[in-house]
Structure formats: structure tokens, C-alpha cells
Coordinates of C-alpha atoms and ligand atoms in Angstrom, one line a residue:
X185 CA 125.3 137.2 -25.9
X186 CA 123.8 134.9 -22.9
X187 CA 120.7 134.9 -21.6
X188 CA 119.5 137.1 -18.7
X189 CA 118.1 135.2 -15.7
X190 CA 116.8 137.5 -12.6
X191 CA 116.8 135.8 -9.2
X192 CA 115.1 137.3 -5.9
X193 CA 118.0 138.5 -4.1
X194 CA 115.6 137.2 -0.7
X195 CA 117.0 133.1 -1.8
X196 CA 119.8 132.5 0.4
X197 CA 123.0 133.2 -0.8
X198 CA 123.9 129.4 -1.7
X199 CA 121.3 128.6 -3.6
X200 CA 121.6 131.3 -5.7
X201 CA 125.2 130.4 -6.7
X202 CA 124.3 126.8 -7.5
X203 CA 121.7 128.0 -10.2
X204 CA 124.1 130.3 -11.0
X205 CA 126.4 127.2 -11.6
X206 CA 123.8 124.5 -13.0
X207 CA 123.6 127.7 -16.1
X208 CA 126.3 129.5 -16.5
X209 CA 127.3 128.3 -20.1
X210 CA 123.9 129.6 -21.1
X211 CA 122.5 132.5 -18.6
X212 CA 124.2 135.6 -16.6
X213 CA 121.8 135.1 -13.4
X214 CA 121.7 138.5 -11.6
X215 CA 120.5 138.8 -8.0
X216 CA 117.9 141.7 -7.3
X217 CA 116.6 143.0 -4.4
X218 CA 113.2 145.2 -4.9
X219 CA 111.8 144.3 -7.9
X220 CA 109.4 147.5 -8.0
X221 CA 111.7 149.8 -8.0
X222 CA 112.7 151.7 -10.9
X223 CA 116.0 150.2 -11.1
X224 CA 114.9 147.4 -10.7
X225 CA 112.6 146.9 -13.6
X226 CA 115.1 148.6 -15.9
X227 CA 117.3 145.5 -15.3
X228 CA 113.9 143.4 -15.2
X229 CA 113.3 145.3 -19.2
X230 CA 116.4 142.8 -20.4
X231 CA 115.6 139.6 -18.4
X232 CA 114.6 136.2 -20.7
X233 CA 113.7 134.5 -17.8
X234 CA 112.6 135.9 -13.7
X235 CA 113.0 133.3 -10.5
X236 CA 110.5 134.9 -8.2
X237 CA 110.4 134.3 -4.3
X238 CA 107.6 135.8 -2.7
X239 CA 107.9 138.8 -5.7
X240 CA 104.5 139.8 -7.4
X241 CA 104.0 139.2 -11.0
X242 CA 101.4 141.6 -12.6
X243 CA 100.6 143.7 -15.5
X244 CA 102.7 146.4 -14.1
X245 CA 105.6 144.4 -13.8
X246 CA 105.1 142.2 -16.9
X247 CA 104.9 145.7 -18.9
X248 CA 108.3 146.5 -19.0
X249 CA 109.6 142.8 -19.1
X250 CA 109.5 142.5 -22.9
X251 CA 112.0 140.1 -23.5
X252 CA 110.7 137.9 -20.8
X253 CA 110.1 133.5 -21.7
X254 CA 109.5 132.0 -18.1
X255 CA 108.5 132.8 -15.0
X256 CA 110.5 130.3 -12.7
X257 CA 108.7 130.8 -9.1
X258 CA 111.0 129.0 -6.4
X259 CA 108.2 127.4 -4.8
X260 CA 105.1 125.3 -5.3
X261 CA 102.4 128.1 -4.7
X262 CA 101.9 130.9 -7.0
X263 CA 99.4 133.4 -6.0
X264 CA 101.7 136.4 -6.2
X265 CA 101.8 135.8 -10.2
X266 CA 99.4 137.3 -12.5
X267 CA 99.5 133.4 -14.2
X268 CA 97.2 134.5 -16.7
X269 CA 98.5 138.1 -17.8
X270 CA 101.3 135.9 -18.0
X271 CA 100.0 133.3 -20.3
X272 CA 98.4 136.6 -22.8
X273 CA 102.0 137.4 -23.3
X274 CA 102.9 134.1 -24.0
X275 CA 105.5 133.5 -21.0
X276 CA 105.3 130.2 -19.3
X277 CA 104.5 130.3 -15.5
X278 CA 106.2 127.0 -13.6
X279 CA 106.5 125.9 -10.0
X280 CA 108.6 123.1 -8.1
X281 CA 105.9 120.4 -6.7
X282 CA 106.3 117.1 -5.9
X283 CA 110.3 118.0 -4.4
X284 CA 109.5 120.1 -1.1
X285 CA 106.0 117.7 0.1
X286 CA 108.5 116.0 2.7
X287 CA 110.0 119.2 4.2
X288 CA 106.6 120.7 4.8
X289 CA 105.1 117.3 6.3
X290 CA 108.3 117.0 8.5
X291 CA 107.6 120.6 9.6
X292 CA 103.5 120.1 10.0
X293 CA 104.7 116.9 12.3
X294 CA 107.5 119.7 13.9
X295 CA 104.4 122.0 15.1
X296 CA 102.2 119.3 16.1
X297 CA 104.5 117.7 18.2
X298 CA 105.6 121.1 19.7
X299 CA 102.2 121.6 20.4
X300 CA 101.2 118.4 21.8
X301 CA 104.3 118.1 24.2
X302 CA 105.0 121.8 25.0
X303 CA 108.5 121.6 23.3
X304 CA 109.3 125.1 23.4
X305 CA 108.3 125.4 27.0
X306 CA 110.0 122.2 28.2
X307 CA 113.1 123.4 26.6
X308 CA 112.9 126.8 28.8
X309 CA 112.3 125.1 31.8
X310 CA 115.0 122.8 31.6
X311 CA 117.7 125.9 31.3
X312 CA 116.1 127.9 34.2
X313 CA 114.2 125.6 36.4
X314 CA 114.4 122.0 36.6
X315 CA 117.5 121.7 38.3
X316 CA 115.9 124.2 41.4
X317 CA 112.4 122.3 41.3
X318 CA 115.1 118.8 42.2
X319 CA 111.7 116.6 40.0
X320 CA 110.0 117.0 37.4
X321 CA 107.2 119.6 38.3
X322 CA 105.6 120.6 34.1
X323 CA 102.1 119.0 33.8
X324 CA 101.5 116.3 32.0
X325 CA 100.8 116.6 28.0
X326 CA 99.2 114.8 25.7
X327 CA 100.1 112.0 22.8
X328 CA 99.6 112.3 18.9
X329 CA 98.6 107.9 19.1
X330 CA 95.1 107.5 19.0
X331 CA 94.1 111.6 18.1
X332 CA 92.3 112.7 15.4
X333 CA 94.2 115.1 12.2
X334 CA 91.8 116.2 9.9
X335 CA 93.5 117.7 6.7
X336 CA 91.9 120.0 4.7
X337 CA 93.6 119.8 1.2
X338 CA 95.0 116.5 0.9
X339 CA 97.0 117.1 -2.5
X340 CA 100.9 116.1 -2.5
X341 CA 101.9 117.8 0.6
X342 CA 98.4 116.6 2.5
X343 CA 99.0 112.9 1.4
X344 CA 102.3 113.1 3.1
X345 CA 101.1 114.6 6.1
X346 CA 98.7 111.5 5.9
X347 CA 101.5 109.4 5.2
X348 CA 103.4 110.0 8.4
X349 CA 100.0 110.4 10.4
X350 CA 99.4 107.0 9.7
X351 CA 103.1 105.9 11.1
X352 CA 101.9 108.2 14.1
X353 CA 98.7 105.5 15.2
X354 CA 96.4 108.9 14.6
X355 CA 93.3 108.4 12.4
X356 CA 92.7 110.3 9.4
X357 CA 90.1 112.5 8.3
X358 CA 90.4 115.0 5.5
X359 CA 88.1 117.5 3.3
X360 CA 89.3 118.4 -0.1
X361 CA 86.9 120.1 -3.3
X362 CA 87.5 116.1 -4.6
X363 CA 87.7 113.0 -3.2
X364 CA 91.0 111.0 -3.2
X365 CA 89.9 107.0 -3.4
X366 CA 93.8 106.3 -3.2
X367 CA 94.7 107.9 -0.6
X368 CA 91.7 106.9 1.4
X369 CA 92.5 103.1 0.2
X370 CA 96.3 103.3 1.0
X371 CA 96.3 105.7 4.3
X372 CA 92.4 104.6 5.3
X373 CA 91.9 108.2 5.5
X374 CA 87.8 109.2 6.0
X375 CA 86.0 112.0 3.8
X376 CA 84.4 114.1 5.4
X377 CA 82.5 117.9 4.9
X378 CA 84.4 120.5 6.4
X379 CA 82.0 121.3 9.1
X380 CA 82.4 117.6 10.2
X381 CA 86.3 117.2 10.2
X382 CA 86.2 120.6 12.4
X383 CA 84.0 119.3 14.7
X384 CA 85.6 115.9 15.3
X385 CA 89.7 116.7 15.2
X386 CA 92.0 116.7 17.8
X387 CA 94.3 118.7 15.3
X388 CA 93.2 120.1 11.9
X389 CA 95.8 121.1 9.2
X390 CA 96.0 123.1 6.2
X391 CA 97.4 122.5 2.7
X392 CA 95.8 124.0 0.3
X393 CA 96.6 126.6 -2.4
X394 CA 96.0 130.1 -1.9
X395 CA 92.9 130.9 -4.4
X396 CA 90.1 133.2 -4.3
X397 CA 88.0 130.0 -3.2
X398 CA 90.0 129.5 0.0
X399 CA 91.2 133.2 1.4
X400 CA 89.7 133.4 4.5
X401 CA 88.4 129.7 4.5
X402 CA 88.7 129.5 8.1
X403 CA 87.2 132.1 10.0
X404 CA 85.1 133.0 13.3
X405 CA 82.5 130.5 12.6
X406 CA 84.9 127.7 11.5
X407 CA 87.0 127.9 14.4
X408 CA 84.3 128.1 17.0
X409 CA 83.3 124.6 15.5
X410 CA 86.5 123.1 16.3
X411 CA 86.8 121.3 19.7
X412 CA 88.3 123.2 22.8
X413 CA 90.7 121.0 23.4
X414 CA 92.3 121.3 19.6
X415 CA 95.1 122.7 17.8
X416 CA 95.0 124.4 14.2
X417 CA 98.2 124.1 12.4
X418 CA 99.0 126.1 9.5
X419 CA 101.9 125.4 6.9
X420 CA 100.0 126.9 3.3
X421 CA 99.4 130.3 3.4
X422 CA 98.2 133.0 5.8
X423 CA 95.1 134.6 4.4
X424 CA 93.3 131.3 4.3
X425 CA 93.0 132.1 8.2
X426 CA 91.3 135.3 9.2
X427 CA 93.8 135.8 11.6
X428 CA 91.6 138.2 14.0
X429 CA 89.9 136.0 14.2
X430 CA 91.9 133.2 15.3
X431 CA 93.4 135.5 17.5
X432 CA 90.7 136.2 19.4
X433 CA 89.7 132.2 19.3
X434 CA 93.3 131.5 21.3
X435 CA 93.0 134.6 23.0
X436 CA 89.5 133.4 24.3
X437 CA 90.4 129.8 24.3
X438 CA 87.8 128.7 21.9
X439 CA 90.9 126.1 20.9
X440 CA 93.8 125.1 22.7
X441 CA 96.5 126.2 20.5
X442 CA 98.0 126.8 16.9
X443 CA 101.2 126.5 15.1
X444 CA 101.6 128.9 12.6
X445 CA 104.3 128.9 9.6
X446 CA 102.4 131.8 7.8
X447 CA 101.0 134.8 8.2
X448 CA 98.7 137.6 6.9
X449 CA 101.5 139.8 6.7
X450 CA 105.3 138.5 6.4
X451 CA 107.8 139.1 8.2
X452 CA 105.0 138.7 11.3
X453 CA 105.1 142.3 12.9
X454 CA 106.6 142.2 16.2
X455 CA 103.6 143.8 17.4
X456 CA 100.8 141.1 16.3
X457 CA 99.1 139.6 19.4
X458 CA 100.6 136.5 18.2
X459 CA 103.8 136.9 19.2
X460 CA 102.7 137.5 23.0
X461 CA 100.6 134.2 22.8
X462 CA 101.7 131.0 25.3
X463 CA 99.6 128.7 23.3
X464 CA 101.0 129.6 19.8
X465 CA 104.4 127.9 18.2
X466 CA 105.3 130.5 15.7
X467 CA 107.7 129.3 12.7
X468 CA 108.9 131.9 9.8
X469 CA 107.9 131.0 6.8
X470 CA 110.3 128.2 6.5
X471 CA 108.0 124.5 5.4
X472 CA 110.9 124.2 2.5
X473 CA 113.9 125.5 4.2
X474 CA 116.1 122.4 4.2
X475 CA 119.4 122.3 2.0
X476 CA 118.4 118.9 0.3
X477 CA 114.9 120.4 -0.4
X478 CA 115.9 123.7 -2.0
X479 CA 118.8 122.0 -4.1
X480 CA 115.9 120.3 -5.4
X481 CA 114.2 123.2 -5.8
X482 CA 116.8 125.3 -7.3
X483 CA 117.6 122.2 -9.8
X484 CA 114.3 122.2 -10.9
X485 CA 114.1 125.8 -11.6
X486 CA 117.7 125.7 -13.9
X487 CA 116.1 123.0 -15.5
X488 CA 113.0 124.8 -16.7
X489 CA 114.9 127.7 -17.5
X490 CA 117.2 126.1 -19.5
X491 CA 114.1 123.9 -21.5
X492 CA 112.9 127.2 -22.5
X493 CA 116.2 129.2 -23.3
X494 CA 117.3 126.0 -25.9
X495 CA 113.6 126.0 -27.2
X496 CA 112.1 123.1 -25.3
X497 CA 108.9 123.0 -23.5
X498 CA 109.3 123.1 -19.4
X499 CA 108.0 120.1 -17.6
X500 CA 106.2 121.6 -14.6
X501 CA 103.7 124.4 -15.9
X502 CA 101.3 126.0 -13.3
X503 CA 97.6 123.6 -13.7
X504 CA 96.2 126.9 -15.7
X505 CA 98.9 126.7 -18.7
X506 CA 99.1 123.0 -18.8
X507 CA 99.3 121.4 -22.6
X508 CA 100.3 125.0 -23.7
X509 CA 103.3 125.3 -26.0
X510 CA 104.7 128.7 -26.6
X511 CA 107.9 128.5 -28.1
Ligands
GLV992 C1 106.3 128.0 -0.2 O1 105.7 128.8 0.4 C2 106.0 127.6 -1.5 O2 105.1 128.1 -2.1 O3 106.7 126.6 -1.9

């Protein structure tokens, strides 16, 4: 009998049917929506293997999943899985790093730039305006050359961030729990403490993990540090903002601006004072939705799944199980 591989029915539809491709001579991959539900985790009861999207993993769930090997999670964060309630049962937790750091740099650089040169307006004003006013009438805006990012988190996707930073003429600051001599050496990127990085940047952007150490990293007292005149730019995860706070910060205009990728609560309610916010660029969710980067994704995750199913050990284990060896 072949394996039985469960797969957020949220994954678009194509990348679904190319993992269901890269394993069918091993695995029937079945798409499910509502993974609390009590049909749900009746079907979840058989599965050897579970590619989660933004599904949580607890005790609850891992309860009735007896048969389950690997946790899969399409994506490099993993705060909705119980990683080490998994790792008592003995099912491996893994991730896909490394593969999306470009996508979610290209869409850090995609909010900045918005930002900086009012993209979303400019676009408006050139379908309803610009050919009344006869000349261009939108103020002037402002360039990324010579401006100061400060990244906070400079891990894979922050070093790429860096990386096309540097290709930008901006200078480099970051903070991160531990300094990174090679990135500092290759990019000339400057260390500095939090406090100083949100006192000196032009635009300040976030890439860390979701942990208990960063939720609500950035609150009222961070943001009033941060100049007037700057932008926050958020492409990690939403509760490492307190976003009343933040509101009230571009409401009040204690910064210029933010672009925002995530939020405390997902889809973004149509009714957050976000979404009635000029200085705000407001993206859903998306840092990893390209086709090249989630084929890369989806490969890795058919990969891992299919280590474990013949009885080898998967290659990208969540920090927390690293060196472990179940099977
Ligand atoms: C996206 O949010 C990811 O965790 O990869």
C-alpha cells in the first residue's frame, strides 16, 4: 500500500500536482482543506507524512496522527508547529531555507522602492490625471543611493537583502542576537544595538524568525526611536510588530511610512486601519510567491518526504532536531 502524504489544500493548485508528481511511485498525496476539523483529522489518523502551509501542529493535532514520520512545512518559518511535541513522538520537523532568500529580498527591495518613489500612487495618477494636469505635477520623492537600511536579523534572507543593498549605493547597518564577521567583511555592513540602528536608518527591515524572544520586538517605544522621515518594512512575520502600535505611529506620523507583507491576523481584515492608510504599501503574504521559488520549494519538500518514507534521514531539520536520527 503507498504512503499517505497530506498537503494544505491553501498551496496553489500547481504546486500541489508537481509534488504529487515528483512521488507518486511512493505516496497518494491528498489535498485538505481545514485541518481541525473532524474529518479532517480522521484522514490526518492515516497520514505518514503532513506538508503544512500556515496549518498549526500541536498536541491536539499530533494526537490522532499516529502513523505520522515528517512534518514537511512549505516554508522556512515554523512557529505554527509544536517542533518539540513533535520531536517526543519521534516525527522529524523540516523547512525549505536557503531556496526562497532571493524572492523575499526581491520583494523587501519591491516595498522599499514603492515606498521611496510612491509607485502605487504614481501608477494611479498616470490612469486619471496626468494627461489633464498637461506636466508632471506629483512632488518630488526620494532615492534609495546614499540612505541608510538597517536590518534587523541578518540570517540568509537578511544577507541577501544586504547583498542587493550594497548593489543599491545604500550603507548597511544591521542588529542580529550574533555578529556576522562575513557578512560585515563581504557587504561592509556595521553592527550595531538595536536602539542605534533605529535611530540612525532611513529604512529599517525585518527578517527574523518568529520566537518568543522577538513577538512584539518592535513596539511603541521602538518606533518612536526611529527617524520621522523613515520607513519600516516588514517581510517575517506579523506579531514581531505590535501593530497598534505602529498604527498609531503612521497614523500620527511618528515615521513616514511602512510596507507590510504580514500581519497580526491573515487574511488582513478589511476593516484594519491599515488598509485606509496613504503611507502604507500593503502586500499579502506573498515574499515566496514566485513559480521558480516554490518549485524549489515543493522539490525540496518531495525530497524530504521521500528520505524518510525509504528510511533515510532528511537533509534540512528545523535547528531544534538537528543531529537527530529517528528512523
Ligand atoms: C513564509 O512565510 C515562510 O515561512 O517561508
Amino acid at each position: 500500500m503507498k504512503a499517505k502524504v497530506i498537503i494544505s489544500d491553501i498551496i496553489r493548485r500547481q504546486i500541489i500536482d508537481y509534488i504529487r508528481t515528483l512521488l507518486e511511485d511512493i505516496a497518494e498525496v491528498i489535498s485538505l482543506s481545514d485541518w481541525r476539523s473532524i474529518g479532517s483529522l480522521q484522514i490526518i489518523r492515516d497520514a505518514d507524512a503532513l506538508i503544512p502551509l500556515h496549518e498549526r501542529i500541536d498536541e491536539n493535532l499530533l494526537s490522532e496522527a499516529r502513523r505520522l514520520k515528517i512534518v514537511a512545512r512549505l516554508g522556512v518559518g515554523y512557529d505554527r508547529i509544536d517542533v518539540e511535541a513533535c520531536t517526543k513522538r519521534r516525527i522529524y520537523v523540516t523547512h525549505t531555507p536557503n531556496v526562497l532568500s532571493n524572492a523575499v529580498a526581491e520583494l523587501t527591495f519591491a516595498l522599499m522602492l514603492c515606498l521611496s518613489r510612491r509607485m502605487i500612487e504614481a501608477d494611479r495618477y498616470v490612469r486619471t490625471e496626468w494627461a489633464k494636469a498637461g506636466r508632471p505635477t506629483l512632488p518630488l520623492r526620494e532615492d534609495l543611493a546614499g540612505k541608510t537600511l538597517g536590518i534587523i536579523g541578518l540570517g540568509r534572507i537578511g544577507t541577501e537583502v544586504a547583498r542587493r543593498a550594497k548593489a543599491f549605493k545604500m550603507r548597511i547597518v544591521y542588529y542580529d542576537k550574533v555578529r556576522r564577521k562575513n557578512v560585515e567583511e563581504e557587504l561592509g555592513a556595521e553592527y550595531l544595538s538595536i536602539d542605534e540602528l533605529l535611530s540612525t536608518s532611513d529604512f529599517v527591515s525585518i527578517h527574523v524568525p518568529l520566537t518568543p524572544e522577538t513577538t512584539l520586538l518592535i513596539g511603541e517605544k521602538e518606533l518612536r526611536r526611529m527617524k520621522k522621515t523613515a520607513y519600516l518594512i516588514n517581510t517575517s512575520r506579523g506579531l514581531v510588530i505590535d501593530e497598534k502600535a505602529l498604527c498609531r505611529a503612521l497614523e500620527e506620523h511618528w515615521i513616514a511610512g511602512a510596507g507590510l507583507d504580514v500581519f497580526s491576523r491573515e487574511p488582513l481584515p478589511l476593516d484594519s486601519p491599515l488598509v485606509k492608510m496613504k503611507n502604507v504599501v500593503l502586500t499579502p503574504h506573498m515574499g515566496t510567491h514566485t513559480v521558480e521559488t516554490r518549485r524549489l520549494m515543493a522539490s525540496m519538500v518531495a525530497e524530504e518526504i521521500r528520505r524518510v518514507l525509504t528510511g533515510k534521514a532528511p537533509l534540512n531539520l528545523v535547528p531544534e532536531q538537528r543531529g537527530i536520527r529517528f528512523n
